[in-house]
PDB file of C-alpha atoms in Angstrom:
ATOM      1  CA  MET H   1       5.723  56.676  -5.860  1.00 66.00           C
ATOM      2  CA  ALA H   2       9.524  56.241  -7.088  1.00 77.00           C
ATOM      3  CA  ALA H   3       9.985  59.708  -6.139  1.00 86.00           C
ATOM      4  CA  MET H   4       8.153  59.044  -2.305  1.00 88.00           C
ATOM      5  CA  TYR H   5      10.064  55.709  -2.011  1.00 91.00           C
ATOM      6  CA  ALA H   6      13.299  57.758  -2.153  1.00 93.00           C
ATOM      7  CA  VAL H   7      12.239  59.365   0.266  1.00 93.00           C
ATOM      8  CA  TYR H   8      11.454  57.392   2.992  1.00 93.00           C
ATOM      9  CA  HIS H   9      15.291  55.818   2.603  1.00 94.00           C
ATOM     10  CA  GLY H  10      17.306  58.184   1.058  1.00 94.00           C
ATOM     11  CA  SER H  11      20.744  57.468   0.250  1.00 94.00           C
ATOM     12  CA  ASP H  12      21.913  55.763   2.355  1.00 94.00           C
ATOM     13  CA  GLY H  13      18.751  53.652   2.971  1.00 95.00           C
ATOM     14  CA  LEU H  14      18.790  53.126  -0.947  1.00 95.00           C
ATOM     15  CA  GLN H  15      22.473  52.367  -1.558  1.00 95.00           C
ATOM     16  CA  ARG H  16      21.986  49.835   1.913  1.00 95.00           C
ATOM     17  CA  ILE H  17      19.374  48.162   0.401  1.00 96.00           C
ATOM     18  CA  ALA H  18      21.416  47.953  -3.600  1.00 95.00           C
ATOM     19  CA  THR H  19      24.223  46.301  -1.596  1.00 95.00           C
ATOM     20  CA  LYS H  20      22.375  43.990   0.430  1.00 96.00           C
ATOM     21  CA  VAL H  21      20.432  42.629  -2.805  1.00 97.00           C
ATOM     22  CA  HIS H  22      24.105  42.224  -4.367  1.00 96.00           C
ATOM     23  CA  LYS H  23      25.821  40.374  -2.484  1.00 96.00           C
ATOM     24  CA  PHE H  24      22.919  37.972  -1.868  1.00 97.00           C
ATOM     25  CA  THR H  25      23.438  37.779  -5.823  1.00 97.00           C
ATOM     26  CA  GLN H  26      27.305  36.938  -5.242  1.00 97.00           C
ATOM     27  CA  VAL H  27      27.434  34.368  -2.856  1.00 97.00           C
ATOM     28  CA  PHE H  28      24.407  33.026  -4.805  1.00 97.00           C
ATOM     29  CA  LYS H  29      26.488  32.602  -8.140  1.00 97.00           C
ATOM     30  CA  SER H  30      29.181  31.932  -5.749  1.00 95.00           C
ATOM     31  CA  ALA H  31      27.411  28.932  -4.047  1.00 96.00           C
ATOM     32  CA  VAL H  32      26.500  27.452  -7.309  1.00 96.00           C
ATOM     33  CA  GLU H  33      29.509  26.893  -9.407  1.00 95.00           C
ATOM     34  CA  ALA H  34      30.619  25.455  -6.399  1.00 94.00           C
ATOM     35  CA  MET H  35      28.259  22.901  -7.451  1.00 95.00           C
ATOM     36  CA  GLY H  36      29.235  22.607 -11.159  1.00 94.00           C
ATOM     37  CA  TYR H  37      27.302  25.223 -12.648  1.00 96.00           C
ATOM     38  CA  ASN H  38      28.720  27.789 -14.455  1.00 96.00           C
ATOM     39  CA  ALA H  39      27.657  31.492 -14.156  1.00 96.00           C
ATOM     40  CA  ILE H  40      27.732  33.204 -17.826  1.00 95.00           C
ATOM     41  CA  SER H  41      28.965  36.769 -16.691  1.00 93.00           C
ATOM     42  CA  ASP H  42      31.946  37.487 -13.885  1.00 92.00           C
ATOM     43  CA  SER H  43      29.802  41.634 -14.235  1.00 94.00           C
ATOM     44  CA  PHE H  44      26.776  42.005 -12.656  1.00 95.00           C
ATOM     45  CA  PHE H  45      24.544  43.873 -10.543  1.00 96.00           C
ATOM     46  CA  ASP H  46      21.041  41.354  -9.459  1.00 96.00           C
ATOM     47  CA  THR H  47      20.667  39.052 -12.189  1.00 96.00           C
ATOM     48  CA  VAL H  48      22.604  35.775 -13.043  1.00 96.00           C
ATOM     49  CA  THR H  49      22.554  33.420 -15.912  1.00 97.00           C
ATOM     50  CA  LEU H  50      23.631  30.009 -15.899  1.00 97.00           C
ATOM     51  CA  ASP H  51      25.410  27.879 -17.836  1.00 96.00           C
ATOM     52  CA  VAL H  52      23.593  24.246 -16.285  1.00 95.00           C
ATOM     53  CA  SER H  53      24.404  22.048 -18.840  1.00 93.00           C
ATOM     54  CA  SER H  54      26.897  20.559 -17.626  1.00 91.00           C
ATOM     55  CA  VAL H  55      24.924  18.622 -14.225  1.00 91.00           C
ATOM     56  CA  GLY H  56      21.898  17.837 -16.072  1.00 87.00           C
ATOM     57  CA  SER H  57      19.029  19.505 -18.215  1.00 92.00           C
ATOM     58  CA  ALA H  58      17.226  23.131 -17.592  1.00 95.00           C
ATOM     59  CA  GLU H  59      14.066  21.217 -17.453  1.00 94.00           C
ATOM     60  CA  ALA H  60      15.069  19.203 -14.588  1.00 93.00           C
ATOM     61  CA  LEU H  61      16.883  22.350 -13.007  1.00 95.00           C
ATOM     62  CA  HIS H  62      12.597  23.824 -13.414  1.00 95.00           C
ATOM     63  CA  ALA H  63      11.236  21.361 -11.695  1.00 94.00           C
ATOM     64  CA  HIS H  64      13.057  20.784  -9.300  1.00 94.00           C
ATOM     65  CA  ALA H  65      12.495  25.027  -8.277  1.00 94.00           C
ATOM     66  CA  GLY H  66       8.481  24.232  -9.262  1.00 92.00           C
ATOM     67  CA  ALA H  67       8.475  21.833  -6.438  1.00 93.00           C
ATOM     68  CA  ALA H  68       9.923  24.286  -4.142  1.00 94.00           C
ATOM     69  CA  ALA H  69       7.269  27.008  -5.407  1.00 91.00           C
ATOM     70  CA  ILE H  70      10.504  28.943  -6.695  1.00 94.00           C
ATOM     71  CA  ASN H  71      10.022  30.474 -10.291  1.00 94.00           C
ATOM     72  CA  LEU H  72      13.204  30.660 -12.321  1.00 95.00           C
ATOM     73  CA  ARG H  73      14.022  32.716 -15.246  1.00 94.00           C
ATOM     74  CA  ARG H  74      13.355  30.162 -18.366  1.00 93.00           C
ATOM     75  CA  ILE H  75      16.209  30.786 -20.764  1.00 94.00           C
ATOM     76  CA  ASP H  76      16.949  27.733 -23.091  1.00 94.00           C
ATOM     77  CA  HIS H  77      17.046  24.150 -22.622  1.00 92.00           C
ATOM     78  CA  LYS H  78      20.423  24.998 -21.138  1.00 94.00           C
ATOM     79  CA  HIS H  79      20.755  28.190 -19.223  1.00 96.00           C
ATOM     80  CA  VAL H  80      18.373  29.568 -16.167  1.00 96.00           C
ATOM     81  CA  GLY H  81      18.199  32.845 -14.698  1.00 96.00           C
ATOM     82  CA  VAL H  82      17.860  34.407 -11.632  1.00 97.00           C
ATOM     83  CA  THR H  83      17.585  37.464 -10.562  1.00 96.00           C
ATOM     84  CA  PHE H  84      17.007  39.128  -6.391  1.00 96.00           C
ATOM     85  CA  ASP H  85      15.907  42.014  -4.706  1.00 93.00           C
ATOM     86  CA  GLU H  86      15.003  42.915  -1.607  1.00 93.00           C
ATOM     87  CA  SER H  87      12.428  41.509  -0.383  1.00 91.00           C
ATOM     88  CA  VAL H  88      14.322  38.364  -0.009  1.00 94.00           C
ATOM     89  CA  SER H  89      15.549  36.567   3.113  1.00 94.00           C
ATOM     90  CA  PRO H  90      18.413  34.812   3.633  1.00 95.00           C
ATOM     91  CA  SER H  91      16.399  31.740   4.383  1.00 95.00           C
ATOM     92  CA  ASP H  92      15.019  32.314   0.822  1.00 95.00           C
ATOM     93  CA  LEU H  93      18.639  32.233  -0.224  1.00 96.00           C
ATOM     94  CA  VAL H  94      19.346  28.920   1.409  1.00 97.00           C
ATOM     95  CA  LYS H  95      16.295  26.973   0.020  1.00 96.00           C
ATOM     96  CA  LEU H  96      17.381  28.868  -3.964  1.00 97.00           C
ATOM     97  CA  LEU H  97      20.826  27.410  -2.961  1.00 97.00           C
ATOM     98  CA  ASN H  98      19.149  24.245  -2.219  1.00 96.00           C
ATOM     99  CA  VAL H  99      16.906  23.826  -5.301  1.00 96.00           C
ATOM    100  CA  PHE H 100      20.647  23.449  -7.486  1.00 96.00           C
ATOM    101  CA  ALA H 101      21.347  22.005  -4.895  1.00 96.00           C
ATOM    102  CA  SER H 102      19.365  19.177  -5.427  1.00 94.00           C
ATOM    103  CA  ALA H 103      19.438  18.912  -9.164  1.00 94.00           C
ATOM    104  CA  ALA H 104      23.610  18.805  -9.263  1.00 93.00           C
ATOM    105  CA  PHE H 105      22.784  16.391  -6.837  1.00 93.00           C
ATOM    106  CA  VAL H 106      25.036  17.676  -4.244  1.00 94.00           C
ATOM    107  CA  LYS H 107      24.926  17.918  -0.414  1.00 94.00           C
ATOM    108  CA  PRO H 108      22.807  20.767   0.649  1.00 94.00           C
ATOM    109  CA  VAL H 109      24.188  23.913   2.333  1.00 95.00           C
ATOM    110  CA  SER H 110      23.651  26.198   5.587  1.00 95.00           C
ATOM    111  CA  LEU H 111      23.610  30.044   6.204  1.00 94.00           C
ATOM    112  CA  ALA H 112      26.937  29.263   8.433  1.00 93.00           C
ATOM    113  CA  GLU H 113      28.581  28.054   5.548  1.00 93.00           C
ATOM    114  CA  LEU H 114      27.878  31.004   3.387  1.00 94.00           C
ATOM    115  CA  ALA H 115      31.078  33.485   3.347  1.00 91.00           C
ATOM    116  CA  GLU H 116      29.731  37.097   3.051  1.00 91.00           C
ATOM    117  CA  PRO H 117      31.873  38.300  -0.738  1.00 93.00           C
ATOM    118  CA  ALA H 118      35.215  40.672  -0.490  1.00 89.00           C
ATOM    119  CA  ALA H 119      34.731  42.398  -3.260  1.00 92.00           C
ATOM    120  CA  PRO H 120      31.695  43.947  -5.810  1.00 93.00           C
ATOM    121  CA  SER H 121      31.172  42.281  -9.163  1.00 94.00           C
ATOM    122  CA  ILE H 122      30.309  45.041 -10.421  1.00 94.00           C
ATOM    123  CA  PRO H 123      32.921  46.849 -12.687  1.00 92.00           C
ATOM    124  CA  ALA H 124      34.978  50.212 -11.115  1.00 91.00           C
ATOM    125  CA  VAL H 125      33.893  52.412 -14.295  1.00 93.00           C
ATOM    126  CA  LEU H 126      30.356  51.411 -14.064  1.00 92.00           C
ATOM    127  CA  GLN H 127      30.050  51.959  -9.972  1.00 92.00           C
ATOM    128  CA  ARG H 128      29.373  55.325  -8.554  1.00 90.00           C
ATOM    129  CA  THR H 129      31.290  57.455  -6.781  1.00 91.00           C
ATOM    130  CA  SER H 130      28.963  61.411  -7.090  1.00 94.00           C
ATOM    131  CA  GLU H 131      26.404  61.744  -4.149  1.00 93.00           C
ATOM    132  CA  PHE H 132      23.217  61.830  -5.202  1.00 94.00           C
ATOM    133  CA  LEU H 133      19.943  62.336  -3.159  1.00 94.00           C
ATOM    134  CA  ARG H 134      21.146  65.782  -0.916  1.00 93.00           C
ATOM    135  CA  HIS H 135      18.184  68.040  -1.175  1.00 94.00           C
ATOM    136  CA  PRO H 136      17.155  67.881   2.545  1.00 92.00           C
ATOM    137  CA  VAL H 137      13.776  66.022   2.071  1.00 92.00           C
ATOM    138  CA  PHE H 138      15.876  63.105   1.139  1.00 94.00           C
ATOM    139  CA  ASN H 139      17.276  63.172   4.091  1.00 92.00           C
ATOM    140  CA  LYS H 140      14.447  63.914   7.015  1.00 91.00           C
ATOM    141  CA  HIS H 141      11.808  61.825   6.286  1.00 91.00           C
ATOM    142  CA  HIS H 142      12.751  58.155   7.592  1.00 92.00           C
ATOM    143  CA  SER H 143      10.619  56.877   9.934  1.00 91.00           C
ATOM    144  CA  GLU H 144       6.428  56.029   9.691  1.00 87.00           C
ATOM    145  CA  THR H 145       5.298  58.502  11.076  1.00 89.00           C
ATOM    146  CA  GLU H 146       7.369  61.247   9.512  1.00 91.00           C
ATOM    147  CA  MET H 147       6.112  60.257   6.364  1.00 89.00           C
ATOM    148  CA  LEU H 148       3.124  60.325   6.990  1.00 87.00           C
ATOM    149  CA  ARG H 149       3.331  64.069   8.553  1.00 90.00           C
ATOM    150  CA  TYR H 150       5.245  64.670   5.028  1.00 89.00           C
ATOM    151  CA  ILE H 151       2.016  62.649   3.155  1.00 84.00           C
ATOM    152  CA  ASN H 152      -0.364  65.953   4.635  1.00 83.00           C
ATOM    153  CA  HIS H 153       2.160  67.910   4.702  1.00 85.00           C
ATOM    154  CA  LEU H 154       1.932  67.901   0.456  1.00 82.00           C
ATOM    155  CA  ALA H 155      -1.412  66.550   0.733  1.00 76.00           C
ATOM    156  CA  SER H 156      -3.120  70.932   2.019  1.00 77.00           C
ATOM    157  CA  LYS H 157      -0.820  72.370  -0.645  1.00 77.00           C
ATOM    158  CA  ASP H 158      -3.062  70.075  -3.605  1.00 70.00           C
ATOM    159  CA  LEU H 159      -6.716  69.729  -3.601  1.00 63.00           C
ATOM    160  CA  GLY H 160      -7.938  66.429  -2.246  1.00 60.00           C
ATOM    161  CA  LEU H 161     -10.833  64.725  -0.831  1.00 58.00           C
ATOM    162  CA  VAL H 162     -10.826  66.621   1.883  1.00 62.00           C
ATOM    163  CA  HIS H 163     -11.596  70.355  -0.271  1.00 65.00           C
ATOM    164  CA  SER H 164     -13.349  68.691  -3.245  1.00 62.00           C
ATOM    165  CA  MET H 165     -14.874  65.613  -4.782  1.00 56.00           C
ATOM    166  CA  ILE H 166     -16.511  65.875  -8.904  1.00 56.00           C
ATOM    167  CA  SER H 167     -13.896  67.598  -9.538  1.00 56.00           C
ATOM    168  CA  LEU H 168     -10.959  64.690  -9.126  1.00 54.00           C
ATOM    169  CA  GLY H 169     -10.145  62.171 -12.058  1.00 55.00           C
ATOM    170  CA  SER H 170     -10.755  58.682 -10.170  1.00 54.00           C
ATOM    171  CA  CYS H 171     -13.971  56.944  -9.938  1.00 55.00           C
ATOM    172  CA  THR H 172     -11.734  54.409  -7.748  1.00 50.00           C
ATOM    173  CA  MET H 173     -10.376  56.987  -4.781  1.00 52.00           C
ATOM    174  CA  LYS H 174     -14.063  58.928  -5.126  1.00 52.00           C
ATOM    175  CA  LEU H 175     -16.471  55.075  -4.509  1.00 57.00           C
ATOM    176  CA  ASN H 176     -14.404  53.057  -2.944  1.00 60.00           C
ATOM    177  CA  SER H 177     -13.962  53.111   1.248  1.00 64.00           C
ATOM    178  CA  THR H 178     -10.923  51.876   2.716  1.00 64.00           C
ATOM    179  CA  SER H 179     -11.712  49.561   3.246  1.00 71.00           C
ATOM    180  CA  SER H 180     -13.271  47.880   1.073  1.00 72.00           C
ATOM    181  CA  MET H 181      -9.314  48.319  -0.607  1.00 72.00           C
ATOM    182  CA  ILE H 182      -7.456  46.845   2.283  1.00 78.00           C
ATOM    183  CA  PRO H 183      -7.716  42.892   0.639  1.00 77.00           C
ATOM    184  CA  LEU H 184      -5.464  44.331  -2.099  1.00 76.00           C
ATOM    185  CA  THR H 185      -2.611  44.774   0.248  1.00 79.00           C
ATOM    186  CA  TRP H 186      -3.065  41.106   1.782  1.00 82.00           C
ATOM    187  CA  PRO H 187      -0.205  38.588  -0.285  1.00 78.00           C
ATOM    188  CA  GLU H 188      -2.536  36.947  -1.790  1.00 74.00           C
ATOM    189  CA  PHE H 189      -3.409  39.924  -4.570  1.00 74.00           C
ATOM    190  CA  SER H 190      -0.089  42.305  -4.556  1.00 77.00           C
ATOM    191  CA  SER H 191       2.937  39.765  -4.879  1.00 80.00           C
ATOM    192  CA  VAL H 192       2.485  38.306  -7.598  1.00 82.00           C
ATOM    193  CA  HIS H 193       5.103  38.853  -9.797  1.00 82.00           C
ATOM    194  CA  PRO H 194       4.389  39.313 -13.582  1.00 81.00           C
ATOM    195  CA  PHE H 195       6.122  36.695 -15.461  1.00 83.00           C
ATOM    196  CA  ALA H 196       4.454  33.777 -13.272  1.00 84.00           C
ATOM    197  CA  PRO H 197       3.073  31.259 -15.303  1.00 85.00           C
ATOM    198  CA  HIS H 198      -0.439  31.333 -16.319  1.00 84.00           C
ATOM    199  CA  ASP H 199      -1.022  28.059 -14.481  1.00 84.00           C
ATOM    200  CA  GLN H 200      -0.007  29.583 -11.134  1.00 85.00           C
ATOM    201  CA  VAL H 201      -2.273  32.683 -11.111  1.00 84.00           C
ATOM    202  CA  LYS H 202      -5.385  31.429 -12.161  1.00 86.00           C
ATOM    203  CA  GLY H 203      -7.215  32.776  -9.367  1.00 83.00           C
ATOM    204  CA  TYR H 204      -6.155  36.355 -10.875  1.00 80.00           C
ATOM    205  CA  HIS H 205      -7.394  35.857 -14.719  1.00 79.00           C
ATOM    206  CA  ARG H 206     -10.791  33.840 -12.850  1.00 80.00           C
ATOM    207  CA  VAL H 207     -11.299  37.357 -10.820  1.00 74.00           C
ATOM    208  CA  ILE H 208     -10.202  39.835 -13.196  1.00 72.00           C
ATOM    209  CA  GLY H 209     -12.244  38.228 -16.306  1.00 71.00           C
ATOM    210  CA  VAL H 210     -15.252  37.881 -13.784  1.00 66.00           C
ATOM    211  CA  CYS H 211     -15.188  41.215 -12.733  1.00 66.00           C
ATOM    212  CA  GLY H 212     -15.046  42.017 -16.599  1.00 62.00           C
ATOM    213  CA  PHE H 213     -17.872  39.847 -17.072  1.00 59.00           C
ATOM    214  CA  THR H 214     -19.524  42.255 -14.258  1.00 64.00           C
ATOM    215  CA  SER H 215     -19.592  45.180 -15.426  1.00 61.00           C
ATOM    216  CA  VAL H 216     -20.297  44.692 -18.840  1.00 62.00           C
ATOM    217  CA  LEU H 217     -23.170  42.941 -18.142  1.00 64.00           C
ATOM    218  CA  TRP H 218     -24.470  46.436 -16.301  1.00 63.00           C
ATOM    219  CA  VAL H 219     -23.790  48.824 -18.796  1.00 62.00           C
ATOM    220  CA  CYS H 220     -25.911  45.965 -21.415  1.00 68.00           C
ATOM    221  CA  GLY H 221     -28.313  45.292 -18.780  1.00 67.00           C
ATOM    222  CA  LEU H 222     -28.959  49.484 -17.600  1.00 61.00           C
ATOM    223  CA  SER H 223     -28.659  50.273 -21.612  1.00 60.00           C
ATOM    224  CA  SER H 224     -30.193  47.857 -24.059  1.00 64.00           C
ATOM    225  CA  ILE H 225     -26.946  47.663 -25.632  1.00 66.00           C
ATOM    226  CA  ALA H 226     -26.592  43.716 -27.256  1.00 66.00           C
ATOM    227  CA  GLY H 227     -23.179  43.718 -26.585  1.00 65.00           C
ATOM    228  CA  ILE H 228     -19.790  45.647 -25.772  1.00 59.00           C
ATOM    229  CA  ARG H 229     -16.347  44.985 -26.583  1.00 59.00           C
ATOM    230  CA  ARG H 230     -13.996  46.090 -24.278  1.00 55.00           C
ATOM    231  CA  ARG H 231     -10.558  47.345 -23.815  1.00 54.00           C
ATOM    232  CA  PHE H 232      -7.803  48.451 -21.358  1.00 47.00           C
ATOM    233  CA  MET H 233      -8.721  51.510 -20.737  1.00 46.00           C
ATOM    234  CA  GLN H 234     -11.821  52.212 -21.538  1.00 49.00           C
ATOM    235  CA  ASP H 235     -13.993  52.051 -19.108  1.00 50.00           C
ATOM    236  CA  HIS H 236     -15.060  55.355 -18.445  1.00 50.00           C
ATOM    237  CA  TRP H 237     -14.790  56.832 -21.866  1.00 48.00           C
ATOM    238  CA  ILE H 238     -18.351  53.477 -22.440  1.00 51.00           C
ATOM    239  CA  CYS H 239     -20.018  54.579 -19.127  1.00 52.00           C
ATOM    240  CA  ARG H 240     -19.691  58.144 -20.690  1.00 50.00           C
ATOM    241  CA  CYS H 241     -21.097  57.035 -23.979  1.00 54.00           C
ATOM    242  CA  VAL H 242     -23.780  54.975 -22.719  1.00 50.00           C
ATOM    243  CA  SER H 243     -24.454  58.067 -20.565  1.00 48.00           C
ATOM    244  CA  ALA H 244     -24.801  60.538 -23.039  1.00 49.00           C
ATOM    245  CA  THR H 245     -27.364  58.010 -25.185  1.00 50.00           C
ATOM    246  CA  GLN H 246     -29.711  56.466 -22.582  1.00 50.00           C
ATOM    247  CA  LEU H 247     -28.885  56.787 -18.965  1.00 47.00           C
ATOM    248  CA  ARG H 248     -30.040  60.088 -19.142  1.00 49.00           C
ATOM    249  CA  GLY H 249     -32.935  61.656 -16.241  1.00 48.00           C
ATOM    250  CA  ARG H 250     -34.462  58.590 -15.132  1.00 45.00           C
ATOM    251  CA  TRP H 251     -31.097  56.417 -15.414  1.00 45.00           C
ATOM    252  CA  ARG H 252     -28.960  59.417 -13.142  1.00 47.00           C
ATOM    253  CA  VAL H 253     -28.823  56.516  -9.639  1.00 44.00           C
ATOM    254  CA  HIS H 254     -27.808  53.255 -12.163  1.00 46.00           C
ATOM    255  CA  TRP H 255     -25.254  56.119 -13.844  1.00 42.00           C
ATOM    256  CA  PHE H 256     -23.081  56.294 -10.905  1.00 43.00           C
ATOM    257  CA  VAL H 257     -23.758  52.513  -9.550  1.00 44.00           C
ATOM    258  CA  CYS H 258     -22.391  51.554 -13.479  1.00 42.00           C
ATOM    259  CA  ARG H 259     -19.200  53.979 -12.731  1.00 42.00           C
ATOM    260  CA  SER H 260     -18.648  52.456  -9.512  1.00 41.00           C
ATOM    261  CA  CYS H 261     -18.728  48.381 -11.419  1.00 42.00           C
ATOM    262  CA  LEU H 262     -16.526  49.785 -14.029  1.00 43.00           C
ATOM    263  CA  SER H 263     -13.462  51.647 -11.894  1.00 41.00           C
TER     264      SER H 263
END
């Protein structure tokens, strides 16, 4: 996936993304320092650690951020961390800055007040000067249509769904239709941060719990096994063991249903 990301953006696109992320981080650091916060380091790329003790407590700042539906990195009682990525927009930046302004009891900032940094905050010795991604494949497919043609070209060289089904190892690809997978692309499902607080992802835990419980009931119900202790990445192994011992012959149809549930 990372390779295809590089194919789509190319070296120029990756540099544009990195420059945007770094400049947003620089603008943020300069703005919050003007409010009284202290940055731990002057050298950074996309992450800034702030000492907030001169303005207030970290917990108070987290409370202000939570009210604005923003999560900051929790470090200790007087430090917080902030990290930017390519998805952050100018309005997101202003919203974040005003969280810090509110916690510091200073006037809100506007986008027009923010100045573009003059130079990067990355030491010269760490800045890359050599060329990269010079191969033609990284410099030809920078539109959606070109990328789709390239992926189709790659698929024609490999074993795909149009050539074979059984030999492919992914049950998800074989048994779940494209339409049923569409919800996985919705922001409500796909945009959760891996370190999001537990109380903000209760829905995820409920979905995962229900799916896991349902799959265990299927296996136990079809095989008369009293119970199963599930572990991650063992669903297919469980099904194969059950199939080999108790789901042969007359259970063949249910075996496919069982695999579908666990994929």
